[in-house]
Amino acid sequence: MAFPAIADYAFLSDCHTGALVAPDGTIEWLCVPRFDAPSLFAMALDRGGGGFRLGPYGESHPVGRRYEPGTMILETTWMTPHGWAEVHDALTIGPWHEGDLGEAHHTRPPTDHEADHLLVRTMTCIQGEVMVEMVCEPMFDYARREATWTEAHHEAPAALDATDGTTTIRLLSDLRMGIEGSRVRARHKLREGETCYVALSWTEELGGPATAAQAVEHLERTGHFWRSWLESGDFKDHRWAAHLQRSALTLKGLTYAPTGALVAALTTSLPETPGGERNWDYRYSWMRDATFTLWALHALGLDWEADDFMQYVADLDRNQDGSLQIMYGIDGERDLTETTLDHLSGYEGARPVRIGNGAFDQRQNDVYGAVLDSVYLHTKASGYIPQNLWPVLCDQAEAAALAWREPDQGIWEARGEPRHYTSSKLMCWVAMDRAARLAQVRGETDLAARWAEVASDVRADVLDNAVSDRGVFRQHYETDALDASTLLVPLTRFLPADDERVRATVLAIADELTDQGLVLRYRTDETDDGLHGEEGTFLICSFWLVSALSEIGERARAAALCERLLNLASPLLLYAEELDAASGRHLGNFPQAFTHLALINAVLHVIADERREE
């Protein structure tokens, strides 16, 4: 079987883990019990990596796929020679499990709902009759260990346990299931009006629905949860509201509920370059995303999620100098040592497949600004600085005051020589500027004055060294190469949008650092990033350009680019990290939180422009 296009995957989540569903109805990626656990199904990285299909026998192309409106429940419609059927898939969410010893240890206040730790799938024949096929072949620990199946005791008509000797899961169904080596299969003729179900459980008690009716109840509760959550947000009455809502649901789906951490993406090693080596594990939480996370969540009225993420940051262990790492595990883990899985072929042969991320201990001086700007945004929205954030704030400011003169690896985590990257200096200015403002709010006038003086020094250094002879901000101090990260100059309010250097930089990137109108991070032949091969255009950067064009008054151009980018979304309104400009093919890990964060910023900029013109 060929690999599906990355953009053709559907994303399921229960805010503990997530799954990718291929168009033919196969779950091709799932890690249990949490986002960064070893995979149970990994067909997305190797066609022999294990999968779980429910669909019509002999059919692989549905006539329609969508999310039930306002939810993370996938609805797939099938037409066969003899009938029509619908499949509904969800990682289900139910009432809080009072007294369950197997619940994760929440460091955030639990809500009234919690993950069921169940994958529930139903299939209903809506006309005629349809032959159902179910195939479940788990491959534990990134496809390093096959499953051994045994009969299980449960109220469901059929129940089987699969284990590798360490982890055990339970498959429940009202289909007659047969064991074929390491996989389980079932076939059944479904007649009009009938519904069958299958569920996969990894709860401590390996419980789950015993009937199709109970399975439907799980789906209904899950749908109610997602729609109620979406109702708490503030979404504009606009033609692009569906994109904002799907982006919000995706960000919520990429959030690890027990701690409030936001993972950068669901997956590891989906390639940025087809067949290439730019394959990374993104199942961790990056501090660089903090500013955009807080801005987007507060802008959409999702203040509870914003507070959870801010408190996750406050809880993190810091380095000896008080600074934060550039990324952490979803439970605050600091050691993310990178290894390769050489037994996996990789998506369309893109190797190596990596787990862990070797950039975790890099020097990236932008981290201070990302953290302090997020605290500043949160303080503006909430009206106070939580006491446990003040020490974090102080440590980041002091670390930035010492580090800003040092070279680093930059926002893009280049694996070449350290440089004086403009974006890193810019974010150090953000760190000192926001720290000074926050100190003023707290009444720490001496600190505010000292930090403001450092901010002034950083600003002067950037303006002296980061602007080329033609008045454009450059990638780093030793080159005239362009870098999309300098679009942050107006977005962080380093300079006003009407400054000639800002306008020149935004237009230079729009005209010179693009491929068919979509923005590259940088040109790989001009940048020592320590890697080989080309990469696609970065969707994050293209959405940044929308916001930056809006800031400098190029409103028509901003709106046109935004509309084009929204039209390039996946069929389910999801985005990977990159896009091949020539083909529109999505590249990189999926779905990508940073892209959806930048989308929200861009769309709200354009909506604001339109309403100013009304």
XYZ file of C-alpha atoms in Angstrom:
614
model
C 0.000 0.000 0.000
C 1.191 3.502 -0.823
C 1.490 6.047 1.963
C -1.438 8.487 2.092
C -0.631 12.126 1.511
C 0.123 13.762 4.858
C -2.767 16.185 4.387
C -5.181 13.260 3.912
C -4.847 12.094 7.501
C -7.564 12.920 10.021
C -6.581 13.838 13.589
C -8.284 12.410 16.673
C -7.518 13.436 20.264
C -8.649 12.950 23.845
C -6.171 15.535 25.223
C -3.909 12.720 26.423
C -2.931 11.200 23.113
C -3.893 11.415 19.461
C -4.359 9.288 16.374
C -4.035 9.692 12.620
C -6.711 8.073 10.464
C -5.992 7.381 6.786
C -8.759 7.827 4.192
C -9.283 4.055 3.937
C -10.253 3.938 7.609
C -6.931 2.697 9.021
C -5.537 4.145 12.225
C -1.914 4.612 11.131
C -0.502 6.404 14.178
C -1.374 6.035 17.851
C 0.801 6.173 20.963
C -0.651 5.091 24.303
C -1.241 6.229 26.925
C 0.107 9.679 25.988
C 1.414 11.675 23.039
C 5.104 10.843 23.548
C 4.712 7.156 24.456
C 6.017 4.418 22.130
C 3.653 3.848 19.233
C 1.025 1.121 19.094
C 0.271 1.730 15.407
C 3.013 3.187 13.193
C 2.016 2.534 9.582
C 2.574 6.251 8.951
C 6.312 5.539 9.312
C 6.494 1.996 7.942
C 3.812 0.046 6.109
C 4.611 -2.894 8.398
C 4.331 -0.763 11.523
C 0.867 -1.878 12.595
C -2.589 -0.457 11.923
C -6.272 -0.750 12.786
C -8.905 -0.598 10.018
C -12.685 -0.453 10.109
C -14.514 -0.036 6.811
C -16.263 -1.788 3.938
C -14.519 -4.888 2.648
C -12.691 -4.280 -0.625
C -13.239 -0.499 -0.590
C -10.520 2.063 0.160
C -11.863 5.397 -1.125
C -14.738 6.951 0.827
C -17.149 9.383 -0.790
C -16.930 11.835 2.073
C -15.021 12.628 5.259
C -15.699 15.375 7.753
C -15.640 16.156 11.430
C -19.006 16.272 13.123
C -19.386 20.063 13.419
C -17.675 21.487 16.467
C -16.053 18.192 17.462
C -13.056 15.907 17.033
C -15.291 13.018 15.924
C -14.512 11.838 12.413
C -17.406 10.839 10.148
C -16.555 8.826 7.022
C -19.221 8.022 4.439
C -18.898 4.991 2.165
C -20.761 3.905 -0.938
C -20.399 0.258 -1.942
C -22.000 -1.694 -4.810
C -24.775 -2.820 -2.459
C -25.230 -0.049 0.082
C -24.165 3.008 2.004
C -22.481 3.175 5.409
C -21.072 5.677 7.873
C -18.146 5.155 10.230
C -17.644 7.349 13.298
C -14.257 7.414 15.042
C -13.201 9.132 18.249
C -10.809 9.014 21.144
C -13.580 9.379 23.662
C -14.007 11.724 26.603
C -16.434 11.207 29.444
C -17.229 12.334 32.988
C -14.378 12.620 35.470
C -13.424 9.136 36.649
C -13.886 9.484 40.384
C -11.729 7.069 42.322
C -9.929 5.563 39.312
C -6.437 4.702 40.466
C -5.183 4.630 36.893
C -5.796 8.330 36.256
C -2.816 10.490 35.342
C -1.520 12.788 38.054
C -2.921 16.178 37.149
C -0.836 19.212 38.020
C -3.635 21.427 36.655
C -7.115 21.557 38.200
C -9.111 18.802 36.484
C -12.263 19.762 34.616
C -15.531 17.832 34.858
C -14.408 15.619 31.966
C -11.514 13.267 31.392
C -10.204 10.989 28.667
C -11.817 7.552 28.626
C -8.540 6.061 27.304
C -10.636 4.434 24.611
C -10.681 4.460 20.843
C -14.313 3.910 19.847
C -15.398 3.142 16.289
C -18.930 2.509 15.029
C -20.229 1.584 11.583
C -23.856 2.035 10.535
C -25.488 0.808 7.341
C -27.744 3.639 6.222
C -29.047 1.969 3.041
C -28.856 -1.489 1.484
C -26.244 -3.779 2.969
C -22.486 -3.480 3.444
C -19.793 -6.062 4.181
C -17.791 -4.810 7.159
C -14.093 -5.538 7.551
C -12.138 -4.987 10.753
C -8.392 -5.623 10.975
C -6.402 -4.787 14.110
C -2.654 -5.431 14.145
C -0.857 -3.590 16.957
C 2.934 -3.472 16.861
C 4.236 -2.395 20.256
C 7.188 -0.099 20.985
C 7.561 1.539 17.568
C 6.929 -1.773 15.769
C 9.729 -3.573 17.570
C 7.438 -6.146 19.222
C 4.489 -8.095 17.853
C 1.305 -8.674 19.814
C 0.240 -11.916 21.453
C -3.547 -12.252 21.597
C -5.649 -14.101 24.187
C -9.332 -14.229 25.050
C -10.477 -11.757 27.696
C -13.348 -11.673 30.174
C -15.718 -8.796 29.444
C -19.435 -8.199 28.943
C -18.876 -7.427 25.250
C -19.824 -10.233 22.834
C -16.167 -10.510 21.818
C -13.138 -9.429 23.850
C -9.451 -10.083 23.202
C -6.311 -8.888 24.959
C -3.076 -8.076 23.134
C 0.248 -7.780 24.937
C 3.961 -7.618 24.311
C 4.692 -8.694 27.875
C 4.854 -5.095 29.114
C 1.795 -3.275 27.785
C -1.684 -4.769 27.460
C -4.618 -3.448 25.449
C -8.122 -4.872 25.005
C -10.169 -5.089 21.820
C -13.944 -5.132 22.321
C -16.614 -5.663 19.659
C -19.953 -7.134 18.739
C -18.298 -8.618 15.643
C -17.077 -12.190 15.578
C -13.312 -11.846 15.723
C -10.640 -14.321 14.720
C -6.955 -14.333 15.651
C -4.524 -14.643 12.740
C -1.039 -14.589 14.214
C -0.355 -11.081 15.488
C -3.544 -9.601 14.071
C -7.279 -9.912 14.624
C -9.822 -9.853 11.805
C -13.592 -9.755 11.550
C -16.112 -9.678 8.693
C -19.830 -9.137 8.955
C -22.714 -8.267 6.621
C -24.337 -5.122 8.013
C -27.926 -4.536 6.958
C -29.849 -1.301 6.667
C -30.365 0.357 10.035
C -27.853 -1.850 11.869
C -24.818 -0.544 13.764
C -21.726 -2.471 14.846
C -18.828 -1.284 16.944
C -15.253 -1.962 17.910
C -13.318 -0.320 20.741
C -9.715 -0.405 21.872
C -9.046 0.117 25.591
C -5.872 0.932 27.522
C -7.516 1.880 30.803
C -6.130 0.236 33.939
C -9.175 -2.040 34.146
C -9.317 -2.476 30.327
C -12.973 -1.526 30.333
C -15.115 -0.196 27.526
C -18.504 -0.415 25.804
C -20.219 -3.796 25.833
C -22.800 -2.989 23.123
C -23.107 -0.823 20.030
C -25.584 1.350 21.927
C -22.998 1.977 24.656
C -20.395 2.782 22.000
C -22.759 5.361 20.497
C -23.250 6.857 23.977
C -19.481 7.272 24.306
C -19.431 9.131 20.990
C -22.381 11.323 21.966
C -20.736 12.315 25.264
C -17.530 13.093 23.409
C -19.329 15.253 20.870
C -21.085 17.131 23.672
C -17.729 17.761 25.368
C -16.123 19.257 22.265
C -19.101 21.418 21.304
C -19.462 22.724 24.854
C -15.769 23.534 24.961
C -15.952 25.408 21.656
C -18.900 27.427 22.944
C -16.607 28.913 25.588
C -14.541 30.647 22.894
C -15.085 33.945 21.108
C -15.324 33.271 17.373
C -16.085 35.995 14.894
C -19.150 35.834 12.650
C -17.064 35.607 9.509
C -16.621 33.473 6.398
C -13.373 32.147 7.924
C -14.890 31.201 11.292
C -14.631 27.488 10.444
C -10.845 27.824 10.097
C -10.592 29.562 13.475
C -12.763 26.929 15.131
C -10.866 23.994 13.615
C -7.554 25.580 14.594
C -8.817 26.051 18.155
C -9.988 22.428 18.322
C -6.638 21.276 16.945
C -4.715 23.263 19.560
C -6.941 21.877 22.296
C -6.394 18.406 20.845
C -2.614 18.898 20.990
C -2.781 19.904 24.663
C -1.870 17.354 27.333
C -4.657 17.877 29.850
C -2.859 16.700 33.024
C -0.181 19.427 32.788
C -1.420 21.971 30.222
C 1.554 21.352 27.898
C 1.060 21.978 24.183
C 2.878 19.523 21.903
C 4.289 21.018 18.709
C 2.742 18.217 16.636
C 1.236 14.777 17.053
C 3.931 12.929 15.142
C 7.602 12.235 14.750
C 9.658 12.078 11.556
C 7.112 12.967 8.914
C 9.613 14.485 6.482
C 10.138 18.155 5.680
C 11.878 17.064 2.478
C 10.430 14.072 0.563
C 12.847 11.185 1.014
C 15.255 13.412 2.970
C 16.846 13.603 6.406
C 14.935 16.588 7.842
C 12.804 14.376 10.068
C 12.244 15.408 13.678
C 10.267 14.358 16.743
C 7.799 17.136 17.555
C 5.893 15.481 20.418
C 7.280 17.952 22.950
C 6.503 21.446 24.163
C 8.621 24.314 22.806
C 9.042 27.526 24.739
C 9.291 29.419 21.424
C 5.570 28.678 20.952
C 4.650 30.285 24.271
C 3.999 33.818 23.000
C 1.878 32.662 20.097
C 0.016 30.168 22.276
C -0.956 32.803 24.832
C -1.833 35.364 22.182
C -4.040 32.959 20.230
C -5.814 31.463 23.237
C -6.577 34.827 24.836
C -7.609 36.307 21.470
C -10.200 33.537 21.105
C -11.390 33.871 24.704
C -9.940 30.522 25.755
C -8.543 31.875 29.011
C -8.663 28.609 30.971
C -6.370 26.879 28.481
C -4.072 29.908 28.454
C -3.812 29.788 32.235
C -3.070 26.048 32.205
C -0.245 26.515 29.710
C 1.183 29.425 31.692
C 1.178 27.372 34.872
C 2.862 24.488 33.020
C 5.672 26.921 32.182
C 5.841 28.066 35.805
C 6.220 24.462 37.012
C 9.189 23.610 34.762
C 12.601 22.842 36.227
C 15.121 25.483 35.231
C 18.817 25.364 34.418
C 21.433 26.306 37.011
C 21.325 29.951 35.890
C 17.537 29.959 36.206
C 16.898 29.892 32.476
C 14.480 27.516 30.801
C 15.383 24.946 28.176
C 14.057 25.562 24.682
C 11.768 22.523 24.970
C 10.472 20.059 27.540
C 8.541 16.826 27.692
C 4.806 17.092 28.261
C 5.231 16.254 31.943
C 8.204 18.609 32.272
C 10.909 16.073 31.331
C 14.244 17.739 30.572
C 16.223 14.913 28.977
C 14.966 14.405 25.417
C 17.989 12.526 24.111
C 17.624 11.783 20.413
C 17.925 8.280 18.960
C 17.031 6.725 15.620
C 14.738 3.819 14.803
C 16.710 2.196 12.023
C 14.282 -0.705 11.629
C 11.571 1.640 10.307
C 11.610 2.557 6.620
C 10.271 6.060 7.232
C 7.410 7.828 5.498
C 7.993 7.232 1.769
C 11.560 6.168 2.600
C 12.526 9.353 4.478
C 15.157 8.340 7.020
C 16.282 8.423 9.707
C 13.200 8.048 11.883
C 13.983 9.900 15.104
C 12.594 9.806 18.639
C 13.707 12.406 21.127
C 15.078 15.719 19.929
C 18.768 16.588 20.026
C 18.023 20.313 20.040
C 16.751 20.183 23.637
C 20.067 21.378 25.082
C 20.934 23.894 22.357
C 21.531 27.531 23.182
C 18.641 29.469 21.703
C 18.487 32.945 23.126
C 14.989 33.592 21.800
C 13.582 31.422 24.606
C 13.784 34.266 27.144
C 11.664 36.584 25.054
C 9.133 33.887 24.242
C 8.585 33.142 27.927
C 8.512 36.759 29.122
C 6.245 37.911 26.308
C 3.822 35.124 27.185
C 3.828 36.225 30.842
C 3.259 39.799 29.731
C 0.345 38.849 27.478
C -1.159 36.699 30.220
C -0.816 39.510 32.751
C -2.543 41.963 30.403
C -5.415 39.507 29.950
C -5.777 38.382 33.563
C -4.791 41.589 35.342
C -2.274 40.029 37.715
C 1.067 38.208 37.871
C 0.711 34.822 39.601
C 3.169 34.620 42.490
C 4.770 31.417 41.205
C 5.549 33.126 37.877
C 7.506 36.001 39.397
C 10.671 33.939 40.110
C 10.483 32.497 36.579
C 10.168 35.995 35.183
C 13.129 37.294 37.172
C 15.352 34.360 36.235
C 14.588 34.691 32.523
C 15.270 38.411 32.574
C 18.598 38.006 34.355
C 19.605 35.156 32.033
C 18.703 37.232 28.973
C 20.678 40.206 30.317
C 23.784 37.990 30.454
C 23.208 35.976 27.261
C 22.091 38.497 24.674
C 25.600 39.295 23.456
C 26.352 35.584 22.836
C 25.843 33.762 19.521
C 23.348 30.904 19.438
C 21.609 28.421 17.107
C 18.656 30.687 16.389
C 14.913 30.163 16.276
C 15.217 27.478 13.574
C 17.563 25.316 15.675
C 20.324 25.329 13.060
C 22.857 22.579 13.612
C 25.694 24.628 12.116
C 27.988 27.164 13.812
C 26.450 29.529 16.389
C 25.696 32.993 14.966
C 24.433 36.365 16.114
C 20.946 35.757 14.773
C 18.784 38.838 14.468
C 15.663 37.057 15.721
C 17.512 35.926 18.856
C 18.672 39.495 19.608
C 15.149 40.702 18.896
C 13.664 38.242 21.375
C 16.247 39.208 23.983
C 15.014 42.769 23.571
C 11.459 41.453 24.007
C 12.597 39.685 27.188
C 14.071 42.832 28.729
C 11.286 45.123 27.543
C 8.511 42.890 28.869
C 10.409 42.215 32.090
C 10.713 45.938 32.690
C 7.003 46.470 32.083
C 6.079 43.601 34.398
C 8.398 44.873 37.106
C 6.699 48.253 36.840
C 3.302 46.582 37.280
C 4.609 44.853 40.370
C 6.053 48.082 41.778
C 9.693 46.968 41.430
C 10.887 50.317 40.076
C 14.629 49.685 40.468
C 14.404 46.399 38.598
C 12.212 48.008 35.956
C 14.794 50.732 35.355
C 17.722 48.306 35.167
C 15.960 45.937 32.794
C 14.752 48.831 30.618
C 18.360 49.992 30.293
C 19.429 46.547 29.068
C 16.533 46.577 26.603
C 17.831 49.890 25.284
C 21.320 48.406 24.839
C 19.988 45.395 22.940
C 17.879 47.627 20.725
C 20.845 49.802 19.845
C 22.975 46.760 19.035
C 20.330 45.322 16.728
C 19.815 48.573 14.882
C 23.596 49.005 14.491
C 24.351 45.466 13.291
C 21.241 43.738 11.977
C 20.252 46.137 9.173
C 21.842 45.748 5.747
C 22.996 48.619 3.566
C 19.641 48.618 1.777
C 17.783 49.042 5.065
C 16.541 45.462 5.473
C 16.885 43.291 8.581
C 19.222 40.382 7.869
C 19.357 36.809 9.127
C 22.414 37.351 11.324
C 25.152 39.924 11.766
C 27.574 38.294 9.321
C 25.340 38.032 6.245
C 22.871 39.933 4.118
C 20.724 36.819 3.674
C 17.034 37.140 4.457
C 15.262 35.185 7.177
C 11.510 34.982 7.715
C 11.954 35.285 11.488
C 12.630 39.024 11.010
C 8.902 39.363 10.275
C 8.641 39.351 14.070
C 10.126 42.878 14.164
C 6.723 44.578 13.729
C 4.757 41.779 15.405
C 6.739 42.147 18.658
C 6.551 45.963 18.487
C 10.345 46.310 18.310
C 9.781 49.080 15.752
C 6.553 50.744 14.659
C 4.978 49.377 11.519
C 5.509 52.647 9.642
C 9.307 52.528 10.120
C 11.007 52.387 6.713
C 13.195 49.451 7.800
C 10.143 47.448 8.796
C 8.377 48.094 5.518
C 11.514 47.316 3.513
C 12.031 44.034 5.396
C 8.452 42.833 5.017
C 8.374 43.617 1.296
C 11.835 42.096 0.713
C 10.686 38.834 2.292
C 7.422 38.917 0.340
C 9.226 39.467 -2.949
C 12.548 37.658 -2.502
C 12.189 34.919 0.138
C 9.221 33.198 -1.429
C 8.524 30.303 -3.720
C 5.426 31.009 -5.807
C 4.314 33.520 -3.217
C 4.786 31.272 -0.148
C 7.514 32.055 2.377
C 10.707 30.075 2.999
C 12.387 30.187 6.415
C 15.630 30.994 4.647
C 17.411 29.824 1.554
C 19.263 26.629 2.406
C 22.153 27.524 0.081
C 22.742 30.714 2.085
C 22.414 29.212 5.562
C 24.652 26.850 7.509
C 21.958 24.721 9.137
C 24.108 21.576 9.280
C 21.807 19.607 6.967
C 21.530 18.632 3.322
C 18.711 19.078 0.846
C 15.961 21.577 0.213
C 12.871 22.166 2.294
C 9.373 23.387 1.566
C 7.868 26.767 2.256
C 7.024 27.262 5.919
C 3.354 27.772 6.616
C 4.144 29.527 9.891
C 6.206 32.103 8.029
C 3.575 32.571 5.331
C 0.954 33.337 7.991
C 3.451 35.681 9.697
C 3.741 37.495 6.388
C -0.043 37.960 6.317
C 0.106 39.595 9.768
C 3.149 41.701 8.855
C 1.590 42.912 5.584
C -1.501 43.880 7.555
C 0.670 45.777 10.057
C 2.386 47.873 7.357
C -0.911 48.731 5.682
C -0.728 46.313 2.741
C -4.220 45.114 3.582
C -5.328 43.870 0.168
C -2.121 41.886 -0.239
C -2.489 40.457 3.276
C -6.081 39.380 2.630
C -5.208 37.774 -0.710
C -2.332 35.767 0.798
C -4.466 34.721 3.777
C -7.252 33.484 1.521
C -4.761 31.534 -0.573
C -3.256 29.905 2.525
C -6.682 28.951 3.874
C -7.500 27.357 0.529
C -4.337 25.251 0.884
C -5.586 23.624 4.100
C -6.110 19.879 4.152
C -9.616 18.636 3.310
C -10.290 18.635 7.077
C -8.811 22.166 7.553
C -5.592 20.894 9.120
C -1.998 21.931 8.404
C 1.427 20.350 8.514
C 4.543 22.452 9.040
C 5.528 23.051 5.418
C 4.092 23.139 1.939
C 5.607 22.317 -1.416
C 4.712 25.470 -3.320
C 4.618 23.823 -6.735
C 2.241 20.987 -5.833
C 0.491 22.189 -2.675
C 1.674 19.035 -0.908
C 1.884 19.256 2.893
C 5.259 18.316 4.411
C 6.511 17.709 7.944
C 4.858 16.681 11.181
C 1.090 16.830 11.366
C -0.983 18.540 12.540
C 1.384 21.364 13.439
C 0.450 23.570 16.406
C 2.692 26.475 15.387
C 0.986 26.706 11.973
C -2.458 26.845 13.549
C -1.282 29.469 16.055
C 0.054 31.655 13.234
C -3.181 31.098 11.279
C -5.265 32.479 14.143
C -3.049 35.579 14.358
C -3.205 36.137 10.593
C -6.955 35.616 10.233
C -7.734 37.958 13.133
C -5.466 40.605 11.556
C -7.377 40.403 8.277
C -10.779 40.386 9.982
C -9.781 43.505 11.930
C -8.677 45.185 8.685
C -11.991 44.389 7.018
C -14.012 45.752 9.916
C -11.998 48.980 9.972
C -12.963 49.497 6.328
C -16.685 48.875 6.850
